[in-house]
mmCIF file of C-alpha atoms in Angstrom:
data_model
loop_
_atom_site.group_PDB
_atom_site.id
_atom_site.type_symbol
_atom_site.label_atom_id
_atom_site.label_comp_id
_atom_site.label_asym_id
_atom_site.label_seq_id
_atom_site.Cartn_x
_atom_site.Cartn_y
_atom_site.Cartn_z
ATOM 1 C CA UNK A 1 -5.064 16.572 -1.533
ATOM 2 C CA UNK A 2 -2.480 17.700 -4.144
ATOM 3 C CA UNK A 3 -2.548 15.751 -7.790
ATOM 4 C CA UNK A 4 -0.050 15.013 -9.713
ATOM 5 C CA UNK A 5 -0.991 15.156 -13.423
ATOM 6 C CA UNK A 6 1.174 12.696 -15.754
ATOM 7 C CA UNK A 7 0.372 11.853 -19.497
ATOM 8 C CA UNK A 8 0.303 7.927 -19.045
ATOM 9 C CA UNK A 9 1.562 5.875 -16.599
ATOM 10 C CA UNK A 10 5.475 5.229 -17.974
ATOM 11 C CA UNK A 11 6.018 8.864 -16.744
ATOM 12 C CA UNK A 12 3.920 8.608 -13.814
ATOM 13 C CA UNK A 13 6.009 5.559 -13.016
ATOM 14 C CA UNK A 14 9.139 6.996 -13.285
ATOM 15 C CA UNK A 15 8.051 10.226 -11.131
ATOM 16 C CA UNK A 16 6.846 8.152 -8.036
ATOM 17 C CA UNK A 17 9.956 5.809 -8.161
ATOM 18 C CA UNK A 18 11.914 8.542 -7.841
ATOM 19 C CA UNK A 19 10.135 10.075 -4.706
ATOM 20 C CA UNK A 20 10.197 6.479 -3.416
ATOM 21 C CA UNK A 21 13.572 6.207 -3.863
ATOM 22 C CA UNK A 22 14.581 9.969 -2.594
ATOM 23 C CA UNK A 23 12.359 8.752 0.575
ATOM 24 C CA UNK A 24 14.545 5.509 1.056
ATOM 25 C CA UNK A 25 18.166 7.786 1.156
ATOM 26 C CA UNK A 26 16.986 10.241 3.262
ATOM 27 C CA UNK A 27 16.360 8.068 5.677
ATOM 28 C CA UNK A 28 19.475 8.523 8.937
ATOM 29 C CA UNK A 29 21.822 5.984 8.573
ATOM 30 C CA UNK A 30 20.989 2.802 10.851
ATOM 31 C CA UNK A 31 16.932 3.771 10.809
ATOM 32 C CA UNK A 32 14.807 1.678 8.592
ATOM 33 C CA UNK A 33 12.236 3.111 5.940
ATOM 34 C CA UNK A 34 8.752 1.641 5.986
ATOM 35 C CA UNK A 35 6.389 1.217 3.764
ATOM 36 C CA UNK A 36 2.556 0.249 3.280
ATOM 37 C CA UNK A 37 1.673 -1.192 -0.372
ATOM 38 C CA UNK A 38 -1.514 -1.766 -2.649
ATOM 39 C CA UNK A 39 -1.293 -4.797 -4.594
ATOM 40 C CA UNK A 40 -3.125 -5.625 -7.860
ATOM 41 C CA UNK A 41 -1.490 -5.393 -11.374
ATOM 42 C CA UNK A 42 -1.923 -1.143 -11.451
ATOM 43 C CA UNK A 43 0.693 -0.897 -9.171
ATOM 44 C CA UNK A 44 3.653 -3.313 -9.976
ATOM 45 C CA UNK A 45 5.144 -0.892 -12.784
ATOM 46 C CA UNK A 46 6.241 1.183 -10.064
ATOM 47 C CA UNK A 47 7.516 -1.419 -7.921
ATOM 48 C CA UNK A 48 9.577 -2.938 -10.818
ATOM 49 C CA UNK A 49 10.792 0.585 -11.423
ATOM 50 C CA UNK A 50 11.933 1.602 -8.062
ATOM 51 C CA UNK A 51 13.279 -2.411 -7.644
ATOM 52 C CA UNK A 52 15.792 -1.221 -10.623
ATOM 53 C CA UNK A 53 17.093 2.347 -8.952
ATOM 54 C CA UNK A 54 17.762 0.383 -5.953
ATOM 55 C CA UNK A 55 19.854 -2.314 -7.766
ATOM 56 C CA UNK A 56 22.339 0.866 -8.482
ATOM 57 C CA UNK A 57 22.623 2.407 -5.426
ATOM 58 C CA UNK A 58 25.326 1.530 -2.310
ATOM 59 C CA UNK A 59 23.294 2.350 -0.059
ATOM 60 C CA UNK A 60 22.072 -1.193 2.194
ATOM 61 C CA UNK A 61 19.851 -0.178 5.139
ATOM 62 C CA UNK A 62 16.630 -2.359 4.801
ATOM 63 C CA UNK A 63 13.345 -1.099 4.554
ATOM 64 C CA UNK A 64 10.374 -2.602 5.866
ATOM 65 C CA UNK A 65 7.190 -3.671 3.933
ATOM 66 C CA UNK A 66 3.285 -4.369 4.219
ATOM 67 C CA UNK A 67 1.293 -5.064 2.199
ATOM 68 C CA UNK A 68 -1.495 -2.556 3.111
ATOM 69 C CA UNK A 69 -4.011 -5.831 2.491
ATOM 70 C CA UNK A 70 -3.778 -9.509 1.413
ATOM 71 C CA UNK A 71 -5.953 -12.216 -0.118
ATOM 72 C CA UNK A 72 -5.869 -14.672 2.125
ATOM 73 C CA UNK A 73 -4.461 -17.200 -0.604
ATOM 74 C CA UNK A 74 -0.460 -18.635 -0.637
ATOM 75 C CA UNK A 75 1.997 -16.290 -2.105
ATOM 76 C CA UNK A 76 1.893 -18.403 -5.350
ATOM 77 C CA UNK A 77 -1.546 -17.603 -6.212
ATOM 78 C CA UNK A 78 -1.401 -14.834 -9.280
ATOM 79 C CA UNK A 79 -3.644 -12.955 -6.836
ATOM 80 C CA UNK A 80 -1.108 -12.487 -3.500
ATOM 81 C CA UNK A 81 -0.239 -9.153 -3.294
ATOM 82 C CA UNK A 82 3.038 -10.084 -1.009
ATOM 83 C CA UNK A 83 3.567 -12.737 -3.763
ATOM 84 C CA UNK A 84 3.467 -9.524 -6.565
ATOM 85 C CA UNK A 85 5.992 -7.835 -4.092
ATOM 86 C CA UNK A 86 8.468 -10.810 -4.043
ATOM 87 C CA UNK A 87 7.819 -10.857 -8.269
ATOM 88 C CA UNK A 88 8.811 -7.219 -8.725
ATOM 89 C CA UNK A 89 11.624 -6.840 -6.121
ATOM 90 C CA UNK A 90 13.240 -9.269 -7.082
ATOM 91 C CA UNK A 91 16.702 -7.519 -8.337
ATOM 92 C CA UNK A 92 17.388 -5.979 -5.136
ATOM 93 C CA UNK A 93 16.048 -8.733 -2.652
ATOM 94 C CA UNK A 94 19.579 -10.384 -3.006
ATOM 95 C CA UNK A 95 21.092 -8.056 -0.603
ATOM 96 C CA UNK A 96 18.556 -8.789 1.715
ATOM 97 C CA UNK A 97 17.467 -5.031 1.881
ATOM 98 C CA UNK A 98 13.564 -5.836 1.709
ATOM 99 C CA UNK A 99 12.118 -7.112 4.970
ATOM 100 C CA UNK A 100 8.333 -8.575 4.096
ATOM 101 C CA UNK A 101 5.840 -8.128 7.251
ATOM 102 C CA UNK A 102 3.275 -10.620 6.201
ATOM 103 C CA UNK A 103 -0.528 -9.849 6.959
ATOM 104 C CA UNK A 104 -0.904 -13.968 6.982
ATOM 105 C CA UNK A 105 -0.461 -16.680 8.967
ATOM 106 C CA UNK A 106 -0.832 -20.402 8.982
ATOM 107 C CA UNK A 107 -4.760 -20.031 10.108
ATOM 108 C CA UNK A 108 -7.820 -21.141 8.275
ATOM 109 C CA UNK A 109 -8.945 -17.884 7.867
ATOM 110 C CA UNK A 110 -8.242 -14.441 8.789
ATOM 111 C CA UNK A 111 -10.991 -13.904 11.505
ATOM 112 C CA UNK A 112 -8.884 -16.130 13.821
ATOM 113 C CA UNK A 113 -5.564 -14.752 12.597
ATOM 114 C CA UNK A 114 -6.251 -10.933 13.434
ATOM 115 C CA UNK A 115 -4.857 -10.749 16.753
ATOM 116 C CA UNK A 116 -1.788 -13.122 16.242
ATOM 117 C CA UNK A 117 -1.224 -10.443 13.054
ATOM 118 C CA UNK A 118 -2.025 -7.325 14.703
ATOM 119 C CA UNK A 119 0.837 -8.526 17.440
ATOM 120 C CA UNK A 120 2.900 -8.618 14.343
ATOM 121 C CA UNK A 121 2.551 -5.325 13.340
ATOM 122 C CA UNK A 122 2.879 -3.672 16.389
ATOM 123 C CA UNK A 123 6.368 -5.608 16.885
ATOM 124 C CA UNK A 124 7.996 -5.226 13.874
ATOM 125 C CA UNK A 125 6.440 -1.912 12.297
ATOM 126 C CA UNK A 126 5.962 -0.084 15.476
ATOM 127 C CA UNK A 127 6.067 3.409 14.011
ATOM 128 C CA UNK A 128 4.514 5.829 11.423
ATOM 129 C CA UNK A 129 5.351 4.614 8.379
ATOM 130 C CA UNK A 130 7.488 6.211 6.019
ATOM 131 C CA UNK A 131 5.049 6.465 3.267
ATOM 132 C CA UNK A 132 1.720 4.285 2.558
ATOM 133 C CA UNK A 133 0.902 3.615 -1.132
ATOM 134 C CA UNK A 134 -2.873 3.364 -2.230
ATOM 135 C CA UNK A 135 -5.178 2.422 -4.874
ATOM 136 C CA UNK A 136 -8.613 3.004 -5.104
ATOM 137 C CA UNK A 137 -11.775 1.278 -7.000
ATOM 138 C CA UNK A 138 -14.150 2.745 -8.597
ATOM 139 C CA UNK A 139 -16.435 2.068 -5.232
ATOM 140 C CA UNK A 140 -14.344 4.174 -3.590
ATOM 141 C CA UNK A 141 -12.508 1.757 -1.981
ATOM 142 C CA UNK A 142 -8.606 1.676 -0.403
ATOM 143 C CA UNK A 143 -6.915 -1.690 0.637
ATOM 144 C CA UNK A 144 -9.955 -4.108 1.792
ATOM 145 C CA UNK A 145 -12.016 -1.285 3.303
ATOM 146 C CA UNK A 146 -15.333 -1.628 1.428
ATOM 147 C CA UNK A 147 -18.323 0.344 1.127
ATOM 148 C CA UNK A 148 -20.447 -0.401 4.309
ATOM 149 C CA UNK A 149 -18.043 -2.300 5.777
ATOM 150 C CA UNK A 150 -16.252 -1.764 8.913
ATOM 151 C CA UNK A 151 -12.644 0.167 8.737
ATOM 152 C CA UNK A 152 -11.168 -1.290 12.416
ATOM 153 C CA UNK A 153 -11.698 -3.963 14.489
ATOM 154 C CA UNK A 154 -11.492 -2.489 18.227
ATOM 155 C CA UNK A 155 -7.847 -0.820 18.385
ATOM 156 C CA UNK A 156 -6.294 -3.440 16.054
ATOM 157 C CA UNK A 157 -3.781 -2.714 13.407
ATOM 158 C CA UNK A 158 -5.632 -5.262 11.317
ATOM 159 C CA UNK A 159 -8.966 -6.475 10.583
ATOM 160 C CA UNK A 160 -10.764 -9.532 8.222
ATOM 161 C CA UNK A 161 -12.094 -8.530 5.452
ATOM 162 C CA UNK A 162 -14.508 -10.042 2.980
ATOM 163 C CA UNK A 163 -15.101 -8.413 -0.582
ATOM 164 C CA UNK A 164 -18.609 -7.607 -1.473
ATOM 165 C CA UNK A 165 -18.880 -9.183 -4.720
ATOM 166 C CA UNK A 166 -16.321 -12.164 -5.187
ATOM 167 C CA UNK A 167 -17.032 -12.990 -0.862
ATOM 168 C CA UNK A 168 -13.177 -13.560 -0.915
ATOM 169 C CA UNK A 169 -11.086 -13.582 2.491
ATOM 170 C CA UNK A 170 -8.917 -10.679 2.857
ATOM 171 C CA UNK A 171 -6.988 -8.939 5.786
ATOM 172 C CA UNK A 172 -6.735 -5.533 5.513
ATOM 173 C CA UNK A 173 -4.975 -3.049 7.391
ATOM 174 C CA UNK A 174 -6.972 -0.670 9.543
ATOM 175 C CA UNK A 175 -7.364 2.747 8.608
ATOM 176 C CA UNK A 176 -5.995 4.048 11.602
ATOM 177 C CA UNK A 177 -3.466 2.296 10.875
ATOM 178 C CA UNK A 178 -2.852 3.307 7.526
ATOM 179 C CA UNK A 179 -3.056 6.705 8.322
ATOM 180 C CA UNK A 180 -0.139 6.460 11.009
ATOM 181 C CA UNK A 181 2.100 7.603 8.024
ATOM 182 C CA UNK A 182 4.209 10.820 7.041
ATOM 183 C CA UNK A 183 3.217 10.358 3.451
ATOM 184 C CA UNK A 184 0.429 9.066 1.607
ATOM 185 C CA UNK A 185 0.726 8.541 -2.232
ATOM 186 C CA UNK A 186 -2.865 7.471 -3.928
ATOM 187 C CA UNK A 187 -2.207 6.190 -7.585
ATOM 188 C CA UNK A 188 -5.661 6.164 -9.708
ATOM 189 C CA UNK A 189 -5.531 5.893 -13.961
ATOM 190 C CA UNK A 190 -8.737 7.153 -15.600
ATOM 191 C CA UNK A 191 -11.851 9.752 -15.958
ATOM 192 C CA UNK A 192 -13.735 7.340 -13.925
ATOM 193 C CA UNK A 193 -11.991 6.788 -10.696
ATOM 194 C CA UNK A 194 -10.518 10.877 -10.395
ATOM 195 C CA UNK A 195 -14.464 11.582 -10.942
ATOM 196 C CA UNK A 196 -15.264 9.065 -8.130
ATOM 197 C CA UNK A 197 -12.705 10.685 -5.906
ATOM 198 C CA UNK A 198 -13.374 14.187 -6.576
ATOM 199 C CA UNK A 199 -16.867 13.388 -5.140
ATOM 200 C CA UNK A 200 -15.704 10.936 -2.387
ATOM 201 C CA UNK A 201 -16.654 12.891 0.767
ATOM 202 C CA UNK A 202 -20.253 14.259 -0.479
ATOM 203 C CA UNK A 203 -20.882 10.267 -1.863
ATOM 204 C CA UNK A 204 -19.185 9.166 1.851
ATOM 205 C CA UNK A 205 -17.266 6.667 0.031
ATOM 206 C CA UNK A 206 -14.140 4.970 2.181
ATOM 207 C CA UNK A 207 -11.680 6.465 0.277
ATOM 208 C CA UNK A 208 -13.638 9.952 1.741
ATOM 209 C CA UNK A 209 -12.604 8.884 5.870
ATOM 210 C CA UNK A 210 -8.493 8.686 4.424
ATOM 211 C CA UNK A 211 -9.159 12.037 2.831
ATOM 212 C CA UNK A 212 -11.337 13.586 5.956
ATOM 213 C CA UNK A 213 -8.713 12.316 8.805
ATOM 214 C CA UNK A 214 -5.401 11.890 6.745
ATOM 215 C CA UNK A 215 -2.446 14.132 9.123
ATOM 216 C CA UNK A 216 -0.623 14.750 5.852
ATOM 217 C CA UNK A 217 -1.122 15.992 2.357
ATOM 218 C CA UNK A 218 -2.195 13.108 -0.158
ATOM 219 C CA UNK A 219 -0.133 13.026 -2.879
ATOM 220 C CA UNK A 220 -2.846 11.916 -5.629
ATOM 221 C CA UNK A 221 -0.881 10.584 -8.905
ATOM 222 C CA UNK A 222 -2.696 10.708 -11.476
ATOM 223 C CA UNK A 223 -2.818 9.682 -15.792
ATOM 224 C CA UNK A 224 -6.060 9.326 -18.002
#
């Protein structure tokens, strides 16, 4: 775990949009970057950042995206975290360059979804991604793996998810999956949450089981 110290979260911003976007054209011509993404309103400064870079560069090849888990609500809801992602990349959608793998389907919920999703994944994101972007709560949470709760489903990509206080229908990816990835990049703002990570492992929180098995550094970026 390496941390990235910035004084507020313009500049920290600004420095992971860059390494976003250095990630995106170093990628061989005719491959495909992919990418795994946190939703909630923490992140979307850097997606609006890295949405204007891209909207003044040549280069076309699409890259792939995931949301790395979903309320199980329509995109129009203010809390869809692949309706945030169509919000923010908005400038550079026109050329068609973002390609949305959604975690949701027409089912009632997403306990009778995960399979028909977790085909999905493995079809159109079958390899390690190109970088996986994280938040945590002050649980010690990532995506919609909660305290107690499960982190797979059998050898599924995917698996439902319900959070602990609101009981609200989520799918999440796994953490296997999540950690099939050459980068990870956890953003966290605050005392609070780098205090809660710092003890994550001796507190066996689920943020601890990314930091325990992760087959990469993890980039932490962090502001008070």
């Amino acid at each position: 775990m390496k941390y990235h110290t910035f004084e507020n979260f313009a500049t920290l911003s600004e420095a992971l949009s860059q390494q976003w976007l250095d990630v995106i054209q170093t990628t061989p011509t005719g491959s495909s970057s992919s990418f795994a993404l946190a939703g909630g309103s923490t992140p979307a400064p850097v997606y609006q950042r890295l949405d204007q870079l891209l909207a003044d560069i040549d280069k076309h090849q699409p890259i792939k995206l995931v949301a790395t888990d979903e309320r199980w609500v329509p995109d129009q809801d203010t809390q869809s975290n692949e309706g945030l992602f169509r919000r923010c990349l908005s400038a550079s959608a026109t050329d068609k360059r973002w390609q949305l793998v959604s975690l949701k389907n027409a089912a009632n919920t997403p306990e009778v979804a995960t399979e028909a999703i977790n085909a999905r994944l493995n079809e159109q994101l079958p390899q390690a991604f190109s970088a996986v972007l994280l938040g945590m709560g002050a649980d010690g949470h990532i995506a919609s793996l909660f305290p107690g709760a499960p982190t797979q489903h059998d050898d599924l990509a995917c698996l439902a998810a319900v959070h602990p206080q609101t009981r609200q229908s989520r799918m999440s990816l796994s953490l296997p999956r999540l950690l099939n990835t050459k980068r990870i990049w956890l953003v966290i703002t605050g005392a609070e949450k780098r205090q809660v990570l710092d003890h994550a492992i001796e507190n066996n929180l689920p943020v601890a089981s990314l930091l325990r098995e992760a087959g990469c550094t993890i980039d932490v970026f962090w502001c008070p």
